[in-house]
Coordinates of C-alpha atoms in Angstrom, one line a residue:
M5 CA 69.9 112.8 121.1
S6 CA 73.4 111.9 123.4
Y7 CA 74.7 112.7 126.7
F8 CA 76.1 116.5 125.9
Q9 CA 72.3 117.7 125.2
A10 CA 70.2 119.2 127.4
S11 CA 66.9 117.5 129.5
K12 CA 64.1 117.0 126.9
N13 CA 60.9 116.8 129.1
V14 CA 59.3 120.2 130.7
W15 CA 58.4 118.1 134.2
V16 CA 54.3 118.5 134.4
F17 CA 52.3 118.1 137.9
S18 CA 49.1 117.5 136.3
L19 CA 47.2 115.5 133.9
L20 CA 45.4 118.1 132.9
S21 CA 48.6 119.9 131.8
V22 CA 49.5 117.1 130.6
A23 CA 46.7 117.1 128.1
V24 CA 47.0 120.7 126.9
L25 CA 50.5 120.3 125.8
G26 CA 49.5 116.8 124.2
I27 CA 53.0 115.6 125.6
L28 CA 54.6 114.2 128.6
L29 CA 55.2 114.7 131.7
L30 CA 53.9 113.9 135.5
S31 CA 56.3 113.0 136.8
S32 CA 57.3 112.1 141.3
I33 CA 60.0 111.2 142.4
S34 CA 60.7 108.6 145.1
A35 CA 63.8 106.6 144.9
Q36 CA 64.1 106.0 149.3
A37 CA 63.8 102.7 148.5
Q38 CA 66.9 102.6 146.4
G39 CA 68.4 105.6 149.2
T40 CA 69.1 107.3 145.9
N41 CA 67.4 110.7 144.7
I42 CA 69.9 111.1 141.5
E43 CA 65.8 112.6 139.5
G44 CA 66.1 115.3 142.0
L45 CA 69.6 115.9 141.4
V46 CA 69.5 116.2 137.7
T47 CA 66.3 118.1 137.8
G48 CA 66.7 121.4 136.0
K49 CA 69.9 120.8 134.5
S50 CA 71.6 120.6 130.8
A51 CA 71.8 117.7 128.9
S52 CA 75.1 117.9 129.8
E53 CA 75.3 118.2 133.7
K54 CA 72.0 115.8 133.8
A55 CA 74.8 113.0 132.1
D56 CA 77.7 114.2 134.3
I57 CA 75.5 114.3 138.2
K58 CA 74.5 110.7 136.8
G59 CA 78.1 109.2 135.9
I60 CA 79.3 110.7 139.2
E61 CA 76.5 109.1 141.5
I62 CA 76.1 106.0 139.8
A63 CA 80.3 105.3 140.6
K64 CA 78.7 105.9 144.5
F65 CA 77.6 102.2 144.0
N66 CA 79.6 99.2 144.2
H67 CA 79.1 97.5 141.3
K68 CA 81.5 94.4 141.4
G69 CA 80.8 90.7 141.2
K70 CA 79.3 88.7 138.6
F71 CA 75.1 88.4 138.3
T72 CA 72.9 86.3 135.4
K73 CA 70.7 87.7 133.2
G74 CA 68.6 84.9 131.1
N75 CA 71.3 82.8 129.7
L76 CA 74.4 85.2 130.4
E77 CA 76.9 86.2 133.6
I78 CA 78.9 88.6 133.3
E79 CA 81.3 90.2 135.4
I80 CA 82.3 94.1 136.3
Q81 CA 85.5 94.2 137.5
S82 CA 85.2 98.3 137.8
L83 CA 83.1 101.0 137.3
E84 CA 84.2 104.3 137.3
N85 CA 82.7 108.1 136.4
I86 CA 83.5 109.4 133.0
R87 CA 82.7 112.9 131.8
G88 CA 79.1 112.5 130.8
G89 CA 78.6 108.7 132.1
V90 CA 80.6 106.0 133.3
E91 CA 83.1 103.0 132.3
V92 CA 82.9 99.6 132.9
F93 CA 85.4 96.8 132.9
A94 CA 83.9 93.5 132.8
R95 CA 83.5 90.0 131.5
G96 CA 80.5 87.6 130.1
W97 CA 79.8 84.2 129.6
K98 CA 77.3 83.1 127.7
D99 CA 75.4 79.3 128.9
G100 CA 78.4 78.7 130.5
R101 CA 81.1 79.8 127.3
Q102 CA 82.9 82.8 128.0
L103 CA 82.5 85.5 125.4
G104 CA 85.4 87.1 123.4
F105 CA 85.5 90.6 122.6
G106 CA 86.8 92.5 119.8
K107 CA 87.9 92.1 115.9
D108 CA 89.0 88.9 116.7
G109 CA 87.4 88.1 119.9
S110 CA 90.8 87.5 121.8
V111 CA 89.6 90.5 124.3
E112 CA 89.1 88.8 127.4
I113 CA 88.0 92.2 129.8
E114 CA 85.8 94.6 127.5
R115 CA 86.3 98.6 128.3
F116 CA 82.1 99.6 128.2
R117 CA 81.7 103.4 128.1
I118 CA 77.9 104.4 128.8
F119 CA 77.0 108.5 127.9
N120 CA 73.8 109.4 129.6
P121 CA 73.7 106.4 132.0
P122 CA 69.9 105.7 132.8
V123 CA 69.3 105.4 135.6
L124 CA 65.6 104.3 136.4
V125 CA 64.3 100.3 135.3
S126 CA 60.6 99.6 134.7
D127 CA 58.8 98.6 138.1
P128 CA 55.0 98.2 138.2
N129 CA 55.5 99.5 142.2
G130 CA 57.9 102.0 141.3
A131 CA 57.2 105.5 142.7
V132 CA 58.5 107.7 140.0
I133 CA 55.5 108.4 137.4
R134 CA 55.9 108.8 134.0
K135 CA 52.6 110.2 133.0
F136 CA 52.2 111.2 128.5
E137 CA 50.0 111.9 126.1
N138 CA 50.0 109.7 122.9
P139 CA 50.8 112.7 120.1
V140 CA 49.6 110.2 117.4
T141 CA 46.4 108.8 119.3
H142 CA 46.1 111.0 121.9
E143 CA 45.5 108.0 124.6
I144 CA 47.0 108.8 128.0
T145 CA 49.7 106.7 129.2
T146 CA 51.2 105.8 132.5
L147 CA 54.4 104.6 133.4
T148 CA 55.8 103.9 136.3
Y149 CA 59.8 103.1 137.7
R150 CA 62.1 102.6 140.2
E151 CA 65.4 104.6 140.9
D152 CA 68.4 101.7 141.0
P153 CA 71.2 102.5 139.6
V154 CA 72.7 99.0 140.4
E155 CA 70.2 97.3 138.1
A156 CA 69.6 100.0 135.3
I157 CA 73.9 99.7 134.8
R158 CA 73.1 95.5 134.8
Q159 CA 70.5 95.8 132.4
V160 CA 72.6 98.1 130.2
M161 CA 75.7 95.7 130.0
A162 CA 73.1 92.4 130.0
H163 CA 72.0 94.0 126.9
N164 CA 75.2 95.1 125.0
I165 CA 77.4 92.0 125.6
S166 CA 73.9 90.1 124.1
L167 CA 75.1 92.2 121.1
V168 CA 79.0 92.5 121.0
G169 CA 80.3 88.9 122.7
K170 CA 81.8 86.4 120.5
K171 CA 81.3 83.1 120.9
N172 CA 84.3 80.4 120.4
T173 CA 86.8 82.9 119.7
K174 CA 90.5 82.5 121.3
I175 CA 90.4 84.6 123.9
V176 CA 93.9 86.2 125.1
Q177 CA 93.3 85.6 129.5
G178 CA 94.2 88.9 130.8
K179 CA 93.9 90.7 127.3
I180 CA 91.7 94.6 127.8
G181 CA 89.9 95.9 125.2
N182 CA 89.0 97.5 122.8
T183 CA 85.7 99.7 123.6
T184 CA 82.0 99.5 123.7
D185 CA 80.5 102.9 123.6
T186 CA 77.2 103.1 124.6
Y187 CA 75.3 106.3 123.4
Y188 CA 71.4 107.6 124.4
P189 CA 69.8 110.8 123.1
D190 CA 69.4 114.0 125.2
A191 CA 66.0 114.3 126.9
D192 CA 64.7 117.8 126.1
A193 CA 65.8 120.5 126.4
E194 CA 68.5 119.0 124.7
S195 CA 72.3 120.3 124.0
T196 CA 73.5 118.2 121.4
S197 CA 71.0 116.1 119.9
V198 CA 67.1 115.2 119.3
D199 CA 65.3 112.0 119.2
G200 CA 61.3 112.6 118.3
M201 CA 59.0 112.5 115.2
V202 CA 57.5 114.8 112.1
T203 CA 53.8 113.5 111.3
R204 CA 51.9 114.2 107.9
T205 CA 48.8 112.9 109.0
N206 CA 45.2 113.1 107.4
V207 CA 46.1 113.3 103.8
S208 CA 43.1 112.1 101.3
S209 CA 46.4 110.8 98.9
W210 CA 49.1 108.5 99.8
S211 CA 51.4 110.4 97.1
D212 CA 50.4 113.9 98.9
A213 CA 50.8 112.2 102.2
R214 CA 54.9 110.9 101.0
N215 CA 55.9 113.5 98.8
D216 CA 54.8 116.2 101.1
A217 CA 58.4 118.7 102.3
N218 CA 56.6 119.5 105.1
G219 CA 54.7 118.2 108.5
N220 CA 52.2 119.2 110.2
N221 CA 53.2 117.6 113.6
V222 CA 56.5 117.5 115.2
H223 CA 56.9 115.2 118.7
D224 CA 60.3 116.1 119.8
A225 CA 59.9 116.3 123.3
T226 CA 57.6 112.9 123.8
T227 CA 58.5 109.3 126.2
Q228 CA 56.8 107.6 123.9
S229 CA 54.7 107.3 120.5
D230 CA 54.2 105.7 117.0
I231 CA 55.7 105.5 113.5
A232 CA 53.7 104.6 111.0
A233 CA 52.8 104.7 106.8
E234 CA 48.9 103.7 107.0
E235 CA 45.3 104.8 105.6
E236 CA 43.9 104.3 108.9
F237 CA 40.6 104.3 107.1
T238 CA 39.6 105.3 103.3
N239 CA 41.7 108.5 102.0
N240 CA 43.3 109.1 104.9
F241 CA 46.6 108.5 104.6
S242 CA 49.6 109.5 107.3
I243 CA 53.2 108.4 107.8
T244 CA 55.3 109.1 110.9
R245 CA 59.3 109.8 110.4
A246 CA 61.4 109.1 113.4
F247 CA 64.5 110.7 113.9
F248 CA 67.2 109.8 116.2
L249 CA 70.5 111.9 116.4
F250 CA 73.3 111.0 118.9
D251 CA 76.7 112.7 119.9
T252 CA 79.2 110.1 119.3
S253 CA 81.5 112.6 119.9
A254 CA 83.5 111.1 121.8
I255 CA 84.7 108.1 119.6
S256 CA 88.8 109.2 118.9
D257 CA 89.2 110.4 115.2
S258 CA 91.8 107.7 114.4
D259 CA 89.8 104.3 115.7
I260 CA 88.6 102.1 113.7
I261 CA 84.5 101.6 113.7
R262 CA 84.3 97.7 113.9
S263 CA 80.7 97.4 114.4
A264 CA 77.5 99.6 115.2
T265 CA 73.8 99.0 116.8
F266 CA 70.9 100.7 117.0
S267 CA 68.5 99.4 119.5
V268 CA 64.3 100.9 119.8
Y269 CA 62.7 99.5 122.6
V270 CA 58.9 98.6 120.8
T271 CA 55.8 99.3 123.5
A272 CA 52.7 98.3 121.0
G273 CA 52.1 97.9 117.6
E274 CA 48.9 96.7 115.0
G275 CA 48.6 95.8 111.1
N276 CA 50.0 92.8 109.5
D277 CA 53.4 94.7 108.2
R278 CA 55.7 97.0 111.5
T279 CA 58.3 96.2 109.0
F280 CA 61.1 99.5 109.5
G281 CA 64.4 100.7 107.6
L282 CA 66.9 102.6 109.3
I283 CA 68.5 105.6 107.2
Q284 CA 70.3 108.5 107.7
T285 CA 68.6 111.7 108.4
N286 CA 69.7 115.5 108.0
P287 CA 67.1 117.8 110.4
S288 CA 67.4 121.7 109.8
S289 CA 69.0 121.7 113.9
N290 CA 70.4 119.0 116.1
T291 CA 68.6 119.8 119.2
S292 CA 64.9 120.1 118.0
L293 CA 63.0 119.5 115.1
S294 CA 60.4 121.1 113.1
V295 CA 57.6 120.7 110.0
G296 CA 60.5 121.1 107.4
D297 CA 61.9 117.9 108.7
F298 CA 59.5 115.7 107.0
D299 CA 61.5 115.7 104.0
A300 CA 65.2 115.7 105.7
L301 CA 65.6 112.5 104.0
T302 CA 66.3 111.2 101.3
L303 CA 62.8 110.1 99.9
N304 CA 63.0 107.9 97.2
S305 CA 65.5 104.3 97.4
P306 CA 67.6 105.8 100.1
A307 CA 70.9 104.1 101.4
E308 CA 70.1 102.1 104.3
G309 CA 71.8 101.4 107.4
A310 CA 70.6 97.7 107.9
A311 CA 68.6 95.1 107.2
R312 CA 64.7 95.9 107.9
V313 CA 63.5 94.8 111.2
S314 CA 60.0 94.2 112.0
L315 CA 58.9 95.5 115.5
A316 CA 56.6 92.5 116.0
T317 CA 57.8 92.0 119.6
T318 CA 57.2 93.7 121.9
S319 CA 58.6 95.0 125.5
A320 CA 61.5 94.4 124.4
Y321 CA 64.7 96.0 121.9
S322 CA 64.5 95.9 118.6
D323 CA 67.8 95.9 117.1
F324 CA 69.2 97.0 114.2
V325 CA 73.1 96.3 113.3
L326 CA 74.6 98.7 110.9
N327 CA 75.9 97.0 107.3
S328 CA 78.7 98.9 106.0
T329 CA 77.2 101.6 104.8
G330 CA 75.4 102.5 108.5
L331 CA 79.2 102.5 110.1
G332 CA 79.8 105.1 107.5
W333 CA 77.4 107.8 109.0
V334 CA 78.4 107.1 112.9
S335 CA 80.3 110.5 113.5
K336 CA 84.0 110.7 115.1
S337 CA 83.6 114.3 115.1
S338 CA 79.4 115.2 115.8
V339 CA 76.5 114.2 116.2
T340 CA 75.0 111.0 114.0
K341 CA 72.0 111.1 112.5
L342 CA 69.5 108.6 112.1
G343 CA 66.1 108.0 111.6
L344 CA 63.2 104.9 110.5
R345 CA 60.8 104.6 108.2
H346 CA 58.0 102.5 107.2
Q347 CA 59.2 100.4 104.3
D348 CA 55.8 101.4 102.7
D349 CA 57.1 105.1 102.9
I350 CA 60.8 103.8 101.9
D351 CA 59.6 101.8 98.7
N352 CA 56.4 104.1 98.2
T353 CA 54.3 101.1 98.2
Q354 CA 50.5 102.3 99.2
P355 CA 49.2 100.8 102.8
S356 CA 46.3 98.8 102.8
T357 CA 43.2 100.4 104.6
G358 CA 43.9 100.2 108.7
R359 CA 46.3 100.9 111.0
Q360 CA 50.0 100.4 110.7
Y361 CA 52.0 101.2 113.3
A362 CA 54.6 100.4 116.3
G363 CA 54.7 102.1 119.2
M364 CA 58.4 102.6 120.7
R365 CA 60.3 104.7 123.3
F366 CA 61.8 108.1 123.3
A367 CA 64.5 109.6 125.6
D368 CA 64.1 110.2 128.9
Q369 CA 63.8 112.8 130.6
T370 CA 66.1 110.9 133.6
G371 CA 67.3 107.9 131.6
T372 CA 65.5 104.9 131.3
T373 CA 67.1 100.8 130.1
E374 CA 64.1 101.3 127.5
D375 CA 65.5 104.4 126.6
P376 CA 66.7 104.7 122.8
K377 CA 70.5 103.8 121.8
L378 CA 73.4 103.5 120.2
V379 CA 75.8 100.9 120.6
V380 CA 79.4 101.4 118.8
V381 CA 82.3 99.0 119.3
H382 CA 85.7 101.2 118.0
E383 CA 89.3 100.6 118.3
S384 CA 92.7 102.6 117.7
N385 CA 94.4 100.6 115.0
A386 CA 98.3 100.1 114.8
A387 CA 99.8 100.1 111.4
P388 CA 101.6 97.1 110.4
S389 CA 105.0 97.2 111.8
A390 CA 108.4 96.6 109.8
P391 CA 108.2 93.5 107.7
T392 CA 111.0 90.9 108.9
S393 CA 112.7 87.7 106.6
L394 CA 113.3 89.0 103.3
L395 CA 113.8 86.5 101.3
T396 CA 114.8 86.5 96.9
E397 CA 114.2 83.6 95.1
G398 CA 113.7 81.5 98.7
Q399 CA 117.5 82.7 99.7
S400 CA 118.8 85.4 101.9
N401 CA 120.8 87.9 99.7
P402 CA 121.7 85.4 96.9
T403 CA 124.5 86.2 94.5
E404 CA 123.1 83.5 91.5
V405 CA 120.0 84.4 91.0
V406 CA 119.2 82.9 87.4
D407 CA 115.5 83.9 87.2
T408 CA 114.9 87.2 85.3
T409 CA 112.0 87.5 87.4
P410 CA 112.6 86.6 90.8
E411 CA 109.9 86.1 93.7
F412 CA 110.5 87.8 97.2
S413 CA 108.7 86.8 100.0
A414 CA 108.8 88.6 104.0
I415 CA 107.3 87.7 107.1
Y416 CA 104.3 89.9 108.2
N417 CA 104.1 91.6 111.5
D418 CA 101.5 93.2 113.3
S419 CA 101.0 94.2 117.1
D420 CA 97.4 93.8 116.3
S421 CA 96.8 90.7 116.8
G422 CA 93.5 90.6 114.6
D423 CA 94.6 92.7 111.7
Q424 CA 95.5 91.0 108.6
A425 CA 97.8 92.2 105.6
T426 CA 95.2 92.6 102.7
H427 CA 98.2 95.0 100.2
Y428 CA 102.2 95.2 100.0
R429 CA 104.6 97.6 97.9
I430 CA 108.0 96.6 96.8
Q431 CA 110.6 98.9 95.9
V432 CA 113.8 97.5 93.8
S433 CA 116.8 99.5 93.4
T434 CA 120.1 100.0 92.5
V435 CA 121.1 102.1 95.5
S436 CA 120.9 101.2 99.2
N437 CA 118.8 104.2 100.1
F438 CA 116.5 103.8 97.3
S439 CA 116.7 107.6 96.0
S440 CA 115.9 106.2 92.9
T441 CA 113.9 103.0 92.2
Y442 CA 114.2 100.4 89.1
W443 CA 110.6 98.7 90.0
D444 CA 108.1 100.0 91.8
S445 CA 105.1 97.0 92.7
G446 CA 102.8 100.5 94.0
T447 CA 100.0 98.9 96.6
T448 CA 98.9 95.6 95.5
T449 CA 96.3 93.4 96.7
I450 CA 97.6 90.3 98.5
A451 CA 96.0 86.7 99.4
S452 CA 95.4 87.8 102.9
L453 CA 97.9 87.0 105.5
T454 CA 97.7 87.1 109.2
A455 CA 100.5 88.6 111.7
G456 CA 103.8 86.3 112.2
A457 CA 103.0 84.4 108.4
R458 CA 105.6 84.8 105.6
S459 CA 103.7 86.0 102.4
Q460 CA 103.1 84.5 99.3
E461 CA 105.8 84.7 97.0
I462 CA 105.6 87.7 94.9
A463 CA 107.2 88.4 90.9
Y464 CA 109.2 90.8 90.2
G465 CA 107.2 93.3 87.7
G466 CA 109.7 95.6 86.3
S467 CA 112.1 96.1 84.2
A468 CA 115.3 93.7 83.0
L469 CA 117.4 92.8 85.2
A470 CA 121.0 93.3 84.5
T471 CA 123.8 90.6 85.2
S472 CA 126.4 91.1 87.8
T473 CA 124.5 94.1 89.2
T474 CA 123.4 94.1 93.0
Y475 CA 119.8 95.3 93.8
Y476 CA 118.8 96.6 96.5
W477 CA 115.3 95.6 97.3
R478 CA 112.1 96.8 100.2
I479 CA 108.7 96.4 101.1
K480 CA 105.7 96.8 103.0
F481 CA 102.4 96.1 104.2
S482 CA 99.1 97.5 104.6
D483 CA 96.2 95.9 107.0
D484 CA 92.5 95.4 106.2
D485 CA 91.8 98.6 108.0
G486 CA 93.6 100.6 105.7
A487 CA 96.7 101.3 107.6
E488 CA 100.3 101.5 105.7
G489 CA 103.0 100.0 107.9
A490 CA 107.0 101.0 107.7
W491 CA 109.0 99.9 104.9
S492 CA 111.5 96.8 106.0
T493 CA 114.5 97.6 107.5
E494 CA 116.6 94.7 106.7
S495 CA 119.0 94.9 104.1
A496 CA 117.6 93.0 101.2
T497 CA 119.7 91.9 98.1
F498 CA 120.1 90.1 95.0
V499 CA 122.5 89.7 92.2
V500 CA 121.6 88.6 89.3
T501 CA 123.4 85.9 86.8
D502 CA 123.4 83.7 83.6
A503 CA 121.3 80.1 84.2
Q504 CA 123.9 77.4 83.8
V505 CA 124.0 75.1 81.2
L506 CA 126.4 71.8 82.1
K507 CA 127.1 69.2 79.8
M508 CA 129.5 66.4 79.8
R509 CA 129.7 63.9 76.9
K510 CA 131.4 60.2 77.9
A511 CA 134.5 60.2 75.4
F512 CA 135.7 56.3 76.1
N513 CA 133.8 52.7 76.9
E514 CA 133.8 51.6 80.6
S515 CA 133.2 48.1 81.8
V516 CA 132.8 46.4 84.9
Q517 CA 132.7 42.4 85.9
N518 CA 131.9 41.0 89.6
S519 CA 130.9 43.7 90.5
S520 CA 127.8 44.8 92.1
T521 CA 129.2 47.7 94.0
L522 CA 127.9 50.6 92.5
Q523 CA 131.1 53.3 91.6
N524 CA 131.8 56.7 90.3
D525 CA 131.7 57.0 86.7
D526 CA 134.8 57.8 85.0
S527 CA 133.5 60.3 83.0
L528 CA 129.5 61.2 83.4
A529 CA 130.0 63.8 86.6
L530 CA 128.8 67.7 86.8
V531 CA 130.0 70.5 88.9
L532 CA 126.3 72.0 90.4
G533 CA 126.7 75.5 92.0
A534 CA 125.2 76.1 95.4
N535 CA 121.7 77.0 96.0
R536 CA 120.2 75.9 92.7
T537 CA 118.1 74.1 90.5
Y538 CA 118.7 71.7 87.3
I539 CA 116.6 69.7 85.4
I540 CA 118.4 66.5 84.8
D541 CA 118.8 64.8 81.0
G542 CA 120.9 62.0 79.9
V543 CA 121.1 59.0 78.1
I544 CA 124.1 55.8 78.9
F545 CA 124.3 53.1 75.8
V546 CA 124.4 50.0 77.8
S547 CA 125.5 46.2 76.1
S548 CA 126.1 43.2 78.8
G549 CA 127.6 39.9 77.1
S550 CA 125.1 38.2 79.2
A551 CA 121.8 38.7 80.3
V552 CA 122.5 37.9 84.0
P553 CA 124.1 40.6 85.7
D554 CA 121.5 43.6 84.2
L555 CA 122.2 46.9 85.4
K556 CA 121.3 49.6 88.3
I557 CA 122.6 53.0 88.6
G558 CA 122.3 56.0 91.1
F559 CA 123.8 59.4 91.8
S560 CA 125.8 61.1 94.0
V561 CA 125.2 64.7 95.1
P562 CA 126.5 67.9 96.9
S563 CA 126.1 67.4 100.5
G564 CA 121.8 69.0 101.5
A565 CA 121.1 68.4 97.7
T566 CA 117.5 67.2 97.2
T567 CA 116.9 65.0 93.8
S568 CA 113.9 62.9 92.1
M569 CA 114.5 61.1 88.6
A570 CA 113.5 58.6 86.9
Y571 CA 115.0 56.6 84.4
M572 CA 113.6 54.2 82.1
N573 CA 114.3 51.5 79.2
D574 CA 112.0 49.4 76.8
E575 CA 111.5 46.8 79.8
S576 CA 112.3 48.4 83.2
R577 CA 111.6 52.0 84.6
G578 CA 111.5 53.4 88.1
V579 CA 112.3 56.3 90.1
L580 CA 115.1 57.2 92.3
A581 CA 114.7 60.1 95.5
T582 CA 118.0 61.3 97.1
G583 CA 120.5 58.1 97.5
D584 CA 118.6 55.8 96.0
T585 CA 119.6 52.8 94.0
S586 CA 117.3 51.8 90.7
Q587 CA 116.2 48.1 90.7
G588 CA 117.9 46.2 88.4
I589 CA 117.5 47.3 84.8
S590 CA 117.2 44.8 81.6
L591 CA 119.7 44.2 79.6
P592 CA 119.1 41.7 76.2
G593 CA 122.1 39.9 77.0
S594 CA 124.5 40.5 73.7
S595 CA 126.7 43.0 72.6
T596 CA 123.9 45.1 71.2
Q597 CA 123.6 48.7 72.6
V598 CA 120.7 49.3 74.6
P599 CA 119.5 53.1 75.9
V600 CA 118.7 54.1 79.3
H601 CA 116.9 57.0 79.7
F602 CA 117.1 59.4 82.7
S603 CA 115.7 62.8 83.6
G604 CA 114.7 64.8 87.0
T605 CA 115.5 67.2 89.0
V606 CA 118.2 68.5 91.7
V607 CA 118.1 71.0 94.0
T608 CA 121.2 72.3 95.9
A609 CA 121.7 73.5 99.2
S610 CA 124.3 76.1 99.9
T611 CA 127.3 73.0 99.3
A612 CA 128.2 73.2 96.0
G613 CA 130.2 70.0 94.6
D614 CA 130.1 67.4 92.1
M615 CA 126.7 64.9 90.4
I616 CA 128.1 61.9 89.2
L617 CA 126.3 58.5 87.9
R618 CA 127.1 55.5 89.8
W619 CA 126.4 52.0 88.1
A620 CA 127.6 49.0 88.7
Q621 CA 126.0 45.0 87.7
D622 CA 122.9 44.1 89.1
S623 CA 124.2 41.0 90.7
S624 CA 128.2 40.2 90.1
N625 CA 129.3 37.9 87.2
S626 CA 132.0 37.4 85.4
N627 CA 130.0 38.7 81.9
V628 CA 131.3 42.2 81.2
T629 CA 128.7 45.4 81.5
T630 CA 130.0 47.9 79.5
I631 CA 128.7 52.1 79.4
H632 CA 129.8 53.3 75.9
A633 CA 130.9 56.2 74.5
G634 CA 128.6 58.7 73.4
S635 CA 126.5 58.3 76.6
Y636 CA 125.6 61.6 78.3
I637 CA 124.5 63.9 81.0
R638 CA 123.4 67.3 81.1
A639 CA 122.0 69.8 84.1
D640 CA 119.8 72.8 82.8
E641 CA 119.8 75.7 85.7
I642 CA 116.5 77.2 86.0

């Protein structure tokens, strides 16, 4: 039941009438100690009127400031009434460390909305009395509360923050959430949603008890009862199925639901197995239950909206954290319909003889901090904005692309700091307005990418690209919530050219003596283009009249270029980085020519220019050192 629903329980004024009706209620109102009488104000009102009245009255109190609940410290910065309840802005700490909120935990000040908010808190000395007869056991229980709106809000906030606060996150100071909603069912008589249970009792076979379409008892106006699947004594089976409906239509249709938790307050129990599963229900009415709703669910192998929970801990909430299936059940336009079944009922496992149940609270007429609740975290999601800094082959608008499958990258931009890009789409066209496309990648998965980061390089995958043609390209990203972003707007182009193959063969001998200063070779030079990558290969044939001089080599390259070269002959080898000179390369000291091989890569920057072999004697000597005709150097663009 929810904040739009009408009151659920008819006031009863004697224990005799409780016994006759088999349900709730005898209530006596006294909130004078707190200076309020909200229960008196809501008596006889519809469920939606009650929720509005409670919101107005709660907002009259001063809730601002810090308070402590267990290991939590909470600061309420503001509280105002809204339609159907109250809105609270608050911060939280756990064990002295501040908690973050939202998808990535970066929110410091969270926005909480509490619909149909409670005003009663449990108090053994309280003057507000509830008497009811358990519809299953027929035991009469007396509950005492006090009307204390401030304490009620504090208890709600403490439980909610324990559910949604995130530890050890990077909090952005002053950042405001994100919304955490709390929904409570309507009490009887309902306006929009119901909670309660349908039972099938005193059946001689487990199969009949479980598979019957109809129950034989309905309880949708009780404050407390038991749910079970048990063989109370031999050949006497009972099954109770609980229904919890919440009007969650206050969630914006465009919002993303980040998380949700269904909580039920456990009062008692018996048996070794009190494990229950959360399932989706579909009763015939949103505001009342009937015996025919016993099977208003998937009987066998139902989808479960959360991990199963043992309801063995009493006098406390037990929480069902909704999984992706359960989150899909949360309605943004109407009523979310949940239910609880004992795991023996779900699994069709006949229970052993003996009681096997859990007692729990249902919606109170005025609202207590022990009522069932659904806490939903949701937020708006902005689609990614236009990508920027588009690069082809690591360059902006290159005009000499030799790779026939060029690679593209761009910066992912998104105002939602916690979002990640998970998909991209690229279009390549020969016209700048993309009225026709040469290649469309379609929406394609990409490694997760955070806002402000550059994407991985994405290879072109279309038909063969023509040389000397200007191609235009654009890109957009989709985030991990499925929102498709805007196309890039900056002009991004590339032109494909044939790859360069540069070769130079030495046509004559060249000698040097009495010099250890590197000099440019007269022949072995190549003109490299700007912004290109080359594989270099070459051999020089060297002789020397004596073994004393040996040889050393190096390379000059255009400004900004980087090199990585290796050289070797039978006796010497090494690696040269940009600007390096080799160690002495051993020569045999005769007129015999010795080959020295070199290979590596050169990556040029924005400046074109010459790559030249430089060489000299390793130590200055009068013996002649010669590089012979037939030596060569070659560069292949890649």
